[in-house]
Every structure is written in C-alpha cells, then in structure tokens.
mmCIF file of C-alpha atoms in Angstrom:
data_model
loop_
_atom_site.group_PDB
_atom_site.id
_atom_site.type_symbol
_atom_site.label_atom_id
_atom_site.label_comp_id
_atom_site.label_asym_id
_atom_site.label_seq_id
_atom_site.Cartn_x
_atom_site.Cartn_y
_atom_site.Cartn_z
ATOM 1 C CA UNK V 1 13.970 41.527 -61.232
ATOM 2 C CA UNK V 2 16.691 41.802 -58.736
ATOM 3 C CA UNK V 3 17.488 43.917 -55.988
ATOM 4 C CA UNK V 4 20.419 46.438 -55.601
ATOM 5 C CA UNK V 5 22.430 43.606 -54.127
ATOM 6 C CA UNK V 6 22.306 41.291 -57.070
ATOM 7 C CA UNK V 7 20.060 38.861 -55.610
ATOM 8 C CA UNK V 8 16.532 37.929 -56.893
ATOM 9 C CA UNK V 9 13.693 39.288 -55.244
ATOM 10 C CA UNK V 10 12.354 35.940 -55.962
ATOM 11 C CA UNK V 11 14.543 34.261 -53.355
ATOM 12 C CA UNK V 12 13.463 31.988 -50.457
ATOM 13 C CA UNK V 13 15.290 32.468 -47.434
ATOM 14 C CA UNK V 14 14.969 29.409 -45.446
ATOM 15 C CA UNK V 15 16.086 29.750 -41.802
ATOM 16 C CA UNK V 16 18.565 27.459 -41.133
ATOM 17 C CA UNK V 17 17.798 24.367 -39.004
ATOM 18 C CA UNK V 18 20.512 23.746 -37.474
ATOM 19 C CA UNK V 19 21.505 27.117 -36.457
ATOM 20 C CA UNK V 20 19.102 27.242 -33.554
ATOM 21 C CA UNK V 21 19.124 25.404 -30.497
ATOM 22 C CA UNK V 22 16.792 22.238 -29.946
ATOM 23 C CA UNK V 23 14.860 24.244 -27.228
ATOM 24 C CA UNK V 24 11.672 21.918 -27.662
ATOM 25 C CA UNK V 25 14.263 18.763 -26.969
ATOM 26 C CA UNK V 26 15.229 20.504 -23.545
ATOM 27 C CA UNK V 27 12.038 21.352 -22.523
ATOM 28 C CA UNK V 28 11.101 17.711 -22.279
ATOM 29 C CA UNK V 29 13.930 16.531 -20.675
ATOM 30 C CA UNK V 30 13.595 19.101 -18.227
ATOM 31 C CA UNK V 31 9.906 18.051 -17.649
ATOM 32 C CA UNK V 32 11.179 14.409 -17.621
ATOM 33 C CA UNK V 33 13.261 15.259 -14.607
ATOM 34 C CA UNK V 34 10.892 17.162 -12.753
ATOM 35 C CA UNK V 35 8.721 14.592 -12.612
ATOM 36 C CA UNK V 36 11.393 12.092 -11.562
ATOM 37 C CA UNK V 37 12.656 14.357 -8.741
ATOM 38 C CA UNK V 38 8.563 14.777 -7.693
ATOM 39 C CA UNK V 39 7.698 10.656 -7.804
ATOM 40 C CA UNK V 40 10.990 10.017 -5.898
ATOM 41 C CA UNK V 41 10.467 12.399 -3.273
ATOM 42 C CA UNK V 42 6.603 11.197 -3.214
ATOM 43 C CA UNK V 43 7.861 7.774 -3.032
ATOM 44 C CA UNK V 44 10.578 8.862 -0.207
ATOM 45 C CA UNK V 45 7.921 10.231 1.721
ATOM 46 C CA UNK V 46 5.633 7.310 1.754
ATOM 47 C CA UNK V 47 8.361 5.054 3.328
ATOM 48 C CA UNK V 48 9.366 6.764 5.771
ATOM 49 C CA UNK V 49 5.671 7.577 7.053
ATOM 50 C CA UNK V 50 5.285 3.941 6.426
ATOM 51 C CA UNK V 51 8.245 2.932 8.682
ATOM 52 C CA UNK V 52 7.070 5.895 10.872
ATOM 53 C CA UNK V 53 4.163 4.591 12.135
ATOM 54 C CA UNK V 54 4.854 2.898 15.881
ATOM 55 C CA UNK V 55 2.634 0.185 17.037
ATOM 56 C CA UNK V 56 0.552 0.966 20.340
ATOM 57 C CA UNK V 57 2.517 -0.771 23.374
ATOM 58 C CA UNK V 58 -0.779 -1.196 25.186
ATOM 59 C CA UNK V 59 -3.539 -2.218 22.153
ATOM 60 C CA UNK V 60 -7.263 -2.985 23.475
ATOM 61 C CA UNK V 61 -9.907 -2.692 20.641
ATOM 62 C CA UNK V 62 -13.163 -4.374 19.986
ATOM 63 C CA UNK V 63 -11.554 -6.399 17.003
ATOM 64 C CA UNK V 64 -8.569 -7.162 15.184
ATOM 65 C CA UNK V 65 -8.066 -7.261 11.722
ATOM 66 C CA UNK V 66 -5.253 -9.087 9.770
ATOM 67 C CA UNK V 67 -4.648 -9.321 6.112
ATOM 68 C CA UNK V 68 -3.728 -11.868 4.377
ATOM 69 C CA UNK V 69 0.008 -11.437 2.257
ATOM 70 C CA UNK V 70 2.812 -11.838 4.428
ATOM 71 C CA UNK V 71 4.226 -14.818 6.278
ATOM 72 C CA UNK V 72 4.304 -12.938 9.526
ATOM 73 C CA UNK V 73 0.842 -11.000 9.831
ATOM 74 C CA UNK V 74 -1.475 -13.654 11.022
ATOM 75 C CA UNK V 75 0.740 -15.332 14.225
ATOM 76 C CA UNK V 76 1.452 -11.568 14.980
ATOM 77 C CA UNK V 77 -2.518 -10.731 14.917
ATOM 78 C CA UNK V 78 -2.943 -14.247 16.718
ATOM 79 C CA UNK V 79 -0.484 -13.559 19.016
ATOM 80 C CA UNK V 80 -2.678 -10.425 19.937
ATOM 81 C CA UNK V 81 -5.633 -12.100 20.368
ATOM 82 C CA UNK V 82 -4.122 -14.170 22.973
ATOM 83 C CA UNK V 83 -3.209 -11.189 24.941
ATOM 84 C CA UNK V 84 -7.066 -10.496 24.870
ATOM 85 C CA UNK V 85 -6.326 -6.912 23.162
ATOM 86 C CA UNK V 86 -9.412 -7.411 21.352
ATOM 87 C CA UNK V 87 -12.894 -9.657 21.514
ATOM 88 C CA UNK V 88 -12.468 -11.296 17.673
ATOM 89 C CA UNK V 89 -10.051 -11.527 15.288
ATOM 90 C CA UNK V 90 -10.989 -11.636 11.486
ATOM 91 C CA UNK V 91 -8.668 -13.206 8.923
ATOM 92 C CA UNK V 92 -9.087 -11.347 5.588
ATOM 93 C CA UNK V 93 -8.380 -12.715 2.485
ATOM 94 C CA UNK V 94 -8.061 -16.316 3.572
ATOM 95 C CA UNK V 95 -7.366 -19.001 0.645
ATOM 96 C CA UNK V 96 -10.989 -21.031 0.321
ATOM 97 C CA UNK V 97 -9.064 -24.273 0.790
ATOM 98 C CA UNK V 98 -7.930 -22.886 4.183
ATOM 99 C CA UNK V 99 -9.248 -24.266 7.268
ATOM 100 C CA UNK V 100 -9.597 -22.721 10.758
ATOM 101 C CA UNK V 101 -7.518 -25.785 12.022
ATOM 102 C CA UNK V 102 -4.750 -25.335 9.527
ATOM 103 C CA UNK V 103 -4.084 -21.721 10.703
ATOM 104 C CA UNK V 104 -4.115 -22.596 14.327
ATOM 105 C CA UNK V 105 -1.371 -25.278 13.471
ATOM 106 C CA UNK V 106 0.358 -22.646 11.563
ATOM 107 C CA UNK V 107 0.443 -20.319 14.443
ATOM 108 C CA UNK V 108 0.775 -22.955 17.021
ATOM 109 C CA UNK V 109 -2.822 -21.376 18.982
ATOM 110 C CA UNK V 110 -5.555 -23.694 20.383
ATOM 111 C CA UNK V 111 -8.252 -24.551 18.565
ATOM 112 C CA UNK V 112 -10.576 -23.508 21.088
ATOM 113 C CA UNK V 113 -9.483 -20.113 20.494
ATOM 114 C CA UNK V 114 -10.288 -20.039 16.560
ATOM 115 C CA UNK V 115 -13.440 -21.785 17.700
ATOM 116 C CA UNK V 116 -14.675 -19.211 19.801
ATOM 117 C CA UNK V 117 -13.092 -15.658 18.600
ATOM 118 C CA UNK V 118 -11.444 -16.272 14.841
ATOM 119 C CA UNK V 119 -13.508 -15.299 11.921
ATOM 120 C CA UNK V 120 -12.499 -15.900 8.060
ATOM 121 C CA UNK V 121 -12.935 -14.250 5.455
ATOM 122 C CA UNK V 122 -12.758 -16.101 2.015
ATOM 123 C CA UNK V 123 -14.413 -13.506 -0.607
ATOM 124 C CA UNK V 124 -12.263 -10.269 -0.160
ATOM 125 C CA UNK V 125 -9.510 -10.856 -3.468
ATOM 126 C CA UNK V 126 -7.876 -7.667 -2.548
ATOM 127 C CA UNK V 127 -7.036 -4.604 0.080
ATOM 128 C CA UNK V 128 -10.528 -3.020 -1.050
ATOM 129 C CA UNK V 129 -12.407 -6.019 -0.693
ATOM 130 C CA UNK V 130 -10.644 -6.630 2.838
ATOM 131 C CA UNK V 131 -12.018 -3.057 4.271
ATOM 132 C CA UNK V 132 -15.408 -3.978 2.730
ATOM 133 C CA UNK V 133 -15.362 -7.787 4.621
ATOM 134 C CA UNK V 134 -14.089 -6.024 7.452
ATOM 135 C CA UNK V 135 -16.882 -2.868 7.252
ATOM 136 C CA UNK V 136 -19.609 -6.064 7.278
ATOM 137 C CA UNK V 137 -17.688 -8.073 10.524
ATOM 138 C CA UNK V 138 -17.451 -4.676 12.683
ATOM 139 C CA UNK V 139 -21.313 -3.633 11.948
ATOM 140 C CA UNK V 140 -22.717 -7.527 12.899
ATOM 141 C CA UNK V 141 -20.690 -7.338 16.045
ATOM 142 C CA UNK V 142 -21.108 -3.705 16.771
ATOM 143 C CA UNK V 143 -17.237 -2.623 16.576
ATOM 144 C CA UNK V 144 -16.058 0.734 17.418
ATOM 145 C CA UNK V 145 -12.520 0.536 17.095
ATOM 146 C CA UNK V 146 -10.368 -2.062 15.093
ATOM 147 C CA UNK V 147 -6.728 -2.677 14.932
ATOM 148 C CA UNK V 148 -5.351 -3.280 11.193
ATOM 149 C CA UNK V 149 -2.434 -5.719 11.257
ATOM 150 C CA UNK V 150 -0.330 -6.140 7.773
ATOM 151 C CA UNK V 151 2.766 -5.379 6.289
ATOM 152 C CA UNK V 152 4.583 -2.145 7.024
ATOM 153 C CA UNK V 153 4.255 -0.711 3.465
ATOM 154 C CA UNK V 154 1.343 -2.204 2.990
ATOM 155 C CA UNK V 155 -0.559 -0.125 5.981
ATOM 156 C CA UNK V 156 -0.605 3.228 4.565
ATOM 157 C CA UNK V 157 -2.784 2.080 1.953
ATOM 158 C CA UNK V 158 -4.819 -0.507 4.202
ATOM 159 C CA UNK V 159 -6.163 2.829 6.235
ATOM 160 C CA UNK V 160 -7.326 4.467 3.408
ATOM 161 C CA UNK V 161 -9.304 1.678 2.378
ATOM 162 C CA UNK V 162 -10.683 0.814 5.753
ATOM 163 C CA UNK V 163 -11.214 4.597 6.526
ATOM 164 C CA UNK V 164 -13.337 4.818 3.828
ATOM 165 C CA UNK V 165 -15.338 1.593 4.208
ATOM 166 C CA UNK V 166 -15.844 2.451 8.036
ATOM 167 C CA UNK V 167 -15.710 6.032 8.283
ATOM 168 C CA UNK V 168 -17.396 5.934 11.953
ATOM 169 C CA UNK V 169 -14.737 3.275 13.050
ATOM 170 C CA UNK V 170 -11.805 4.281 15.080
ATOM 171 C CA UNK V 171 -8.843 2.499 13.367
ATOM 172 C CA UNK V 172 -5.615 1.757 14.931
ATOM 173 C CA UNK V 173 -2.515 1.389 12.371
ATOM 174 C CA UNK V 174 -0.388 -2.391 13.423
ATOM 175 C CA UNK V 175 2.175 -2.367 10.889
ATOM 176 C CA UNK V 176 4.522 -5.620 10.807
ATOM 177 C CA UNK V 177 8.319 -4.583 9.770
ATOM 178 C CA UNK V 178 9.583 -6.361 6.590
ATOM 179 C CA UNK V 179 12.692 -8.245 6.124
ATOM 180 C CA UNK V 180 15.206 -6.884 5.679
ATOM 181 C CA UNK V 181 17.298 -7.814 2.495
ATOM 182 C CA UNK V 182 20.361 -9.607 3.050
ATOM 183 C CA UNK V 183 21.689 -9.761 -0.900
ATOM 184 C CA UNK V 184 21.094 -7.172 -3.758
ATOM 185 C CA UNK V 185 18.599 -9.365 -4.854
ATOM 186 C CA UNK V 186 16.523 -9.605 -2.127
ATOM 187 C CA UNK V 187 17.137 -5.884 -2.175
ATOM 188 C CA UNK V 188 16.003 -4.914 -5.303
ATOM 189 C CA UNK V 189 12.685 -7.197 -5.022
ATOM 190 C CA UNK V 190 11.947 -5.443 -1.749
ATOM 191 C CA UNK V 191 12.419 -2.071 -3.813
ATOM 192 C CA UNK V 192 10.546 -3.153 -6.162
ATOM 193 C CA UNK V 193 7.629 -4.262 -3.738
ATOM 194 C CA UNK V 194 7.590 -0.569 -2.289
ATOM 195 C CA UNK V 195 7.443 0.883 -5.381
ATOM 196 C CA UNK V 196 4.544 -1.178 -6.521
ATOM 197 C CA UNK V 197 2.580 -1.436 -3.292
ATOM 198 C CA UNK V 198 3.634 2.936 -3.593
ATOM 199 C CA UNK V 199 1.600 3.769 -6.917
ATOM 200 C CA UNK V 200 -1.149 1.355 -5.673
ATOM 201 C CA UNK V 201 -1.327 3.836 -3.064
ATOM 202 C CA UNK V 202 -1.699 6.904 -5.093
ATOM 203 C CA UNK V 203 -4.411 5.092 -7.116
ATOM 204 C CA UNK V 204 -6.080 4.429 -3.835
ATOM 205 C CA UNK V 205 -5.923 7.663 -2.605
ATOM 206 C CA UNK V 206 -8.051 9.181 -5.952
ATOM 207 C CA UNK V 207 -10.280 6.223 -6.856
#
C-alpha cells in the first residue's frame, strides 16, 4: 500500500547522521577545557601563595624543624639554631646511614652543637611521616611553637601535614627559595617538580 505521494507506507526513514552536528563531541571538549583552565588556575594559585609566604625576620620558637629533600634546608635550619631562635633542632627524614657528625661537616657547625640540641629522625619515609616524628619530638620536650624549614613549594603542603599532626602547636611557615633555572631544562624539571609536589598537595588536603 502506498501513500498519495507514491511512496510505501512501509518505508524507514532513517535520520541522517551526518546532517546533525557532533554536539556530544563538543560537549567534551568543552568540559576538557574547563577543567584545564580550573587545574591551571589552582596550580597558579598555589605558587604564588607558595612564593608568598615571607620568612619571620626575628624567629624564636621552642624547636625547629627541617625536612629532609633539598640541598639547602638543613645548613639553613642549622644556621638558625646557631642564632639560638629555638632550643632543638630535629632533622626529619635523615638517611639511616647518616651520622650526626657527617651533617655537622656538611654544614660546617660544631659538634658540640649536634651533641647537645640536634635530634634525627630516621623512620619518617615521607612529609606525613615527618609531621608524625615531629608531633612525637614536640610532645617529649613540651613544644608550643615550631618553625618548619623546607623547600618553598614544598611548605604549603608541609603545614597541612604538621597542622594536622599537632593541631595545639603554633607553627611558623620557613620556606627556602628554589633555584632558579638557568636553561629550559632545568626549567621544565622545576615545572615539573611544582606540578608534582602541586597534586600531592590536593591529595593532602582531602586524605
């Protein structure tokens, strides 16, 4: 049977594909993006808090606490300790072959003052495991308030940890600057550093 047309009632119309726009194609890119514009502003907003924070020109705490990582943390935190801005100094996240004397060579400090004032740490493997080292050091020697000394975008997430290992314990922020990159390599690895030590952030923040 057909209709008045001619055609068969009997006919499929099929809509044709390739008439209509790849809307669903769009839609993801345009999610894609947003979520590229969001982690890049995220991640431009951690830096710059990170670079941000200013180091106190006049530090006196109970205790200092360094962290292992970077080739300039520990003299720096040393170099505090000198300057008697704090009672003890606690070296987190210390190799187990390392020796008290070693680091005093390395950082060119008496012995006498490691003997008396420098604590290690050789258990914490990581930031976490530094606040919980450093949560056990400031309750034996009844710390109120503790300096954190590490790399500058490192710190951000440092506090987080140590704020929530020691909620009672005043914590004061000692970032130490990073080099700065001198060829596009260097560049790009320091980049690439920010970016990691950026989303271990985050993950910090919400587990």
């Amino acid at each position: 049977m057909s209709d008045p047309s001619g055609k068969s009632s009997t006919e499929t119309h099929l809509p044709d594909a390739q008439s209509k726009p790849t809307s669903g194609w769009w839609i993801g890119l345009g999610i894609v993006l947003c979520v590229l514009v969001v982690a890049t502003a995220g991640f431009a907003s951690f830096a710059e808090n990170s670079r941000k924070i200013v180091r106190p020109a006049n530090l006196s705490v109970d205790g200092i606490v360094v962290l292992t990582g970077g080739p300039e943390r520990i003299p720096a935190a040393v170099r505090l300790l000198e300057q008697k801005t704090a009672k003890r100094l606690l070296i987190s996240g210390v190799y187990p072959a390392t020796t008290a004397r070693q680091l005093s060579q390395i950082t060119q400090a008496e012995s006498s003052l490691f003997k008396c004032c420098v604590d290690l740490d050789k258990r914490a493997p990581d930031t976490r495991g530094n606040a919980a080292e450093a949560a056990n050091w400031a309750t034996r020697h009844k710390f109120r308030k503790i300096a954190v000394v590490t790399s500058d975008y490192h710190i951000l997430r440092a506090i987080v940890e140590f704020s929530r290992a020691m909620p009672d314990v005043e914590l004061v922020a000692y970032p130490i600057a990073s080099s700065d990159a001198k060829t596009p390599a260097l560049s790009f690895a320091m980049l690439r550093l920010w970016i990691n030590e950026y989303v271990k952030y985050l993950l910090a923040r919400i587990l």
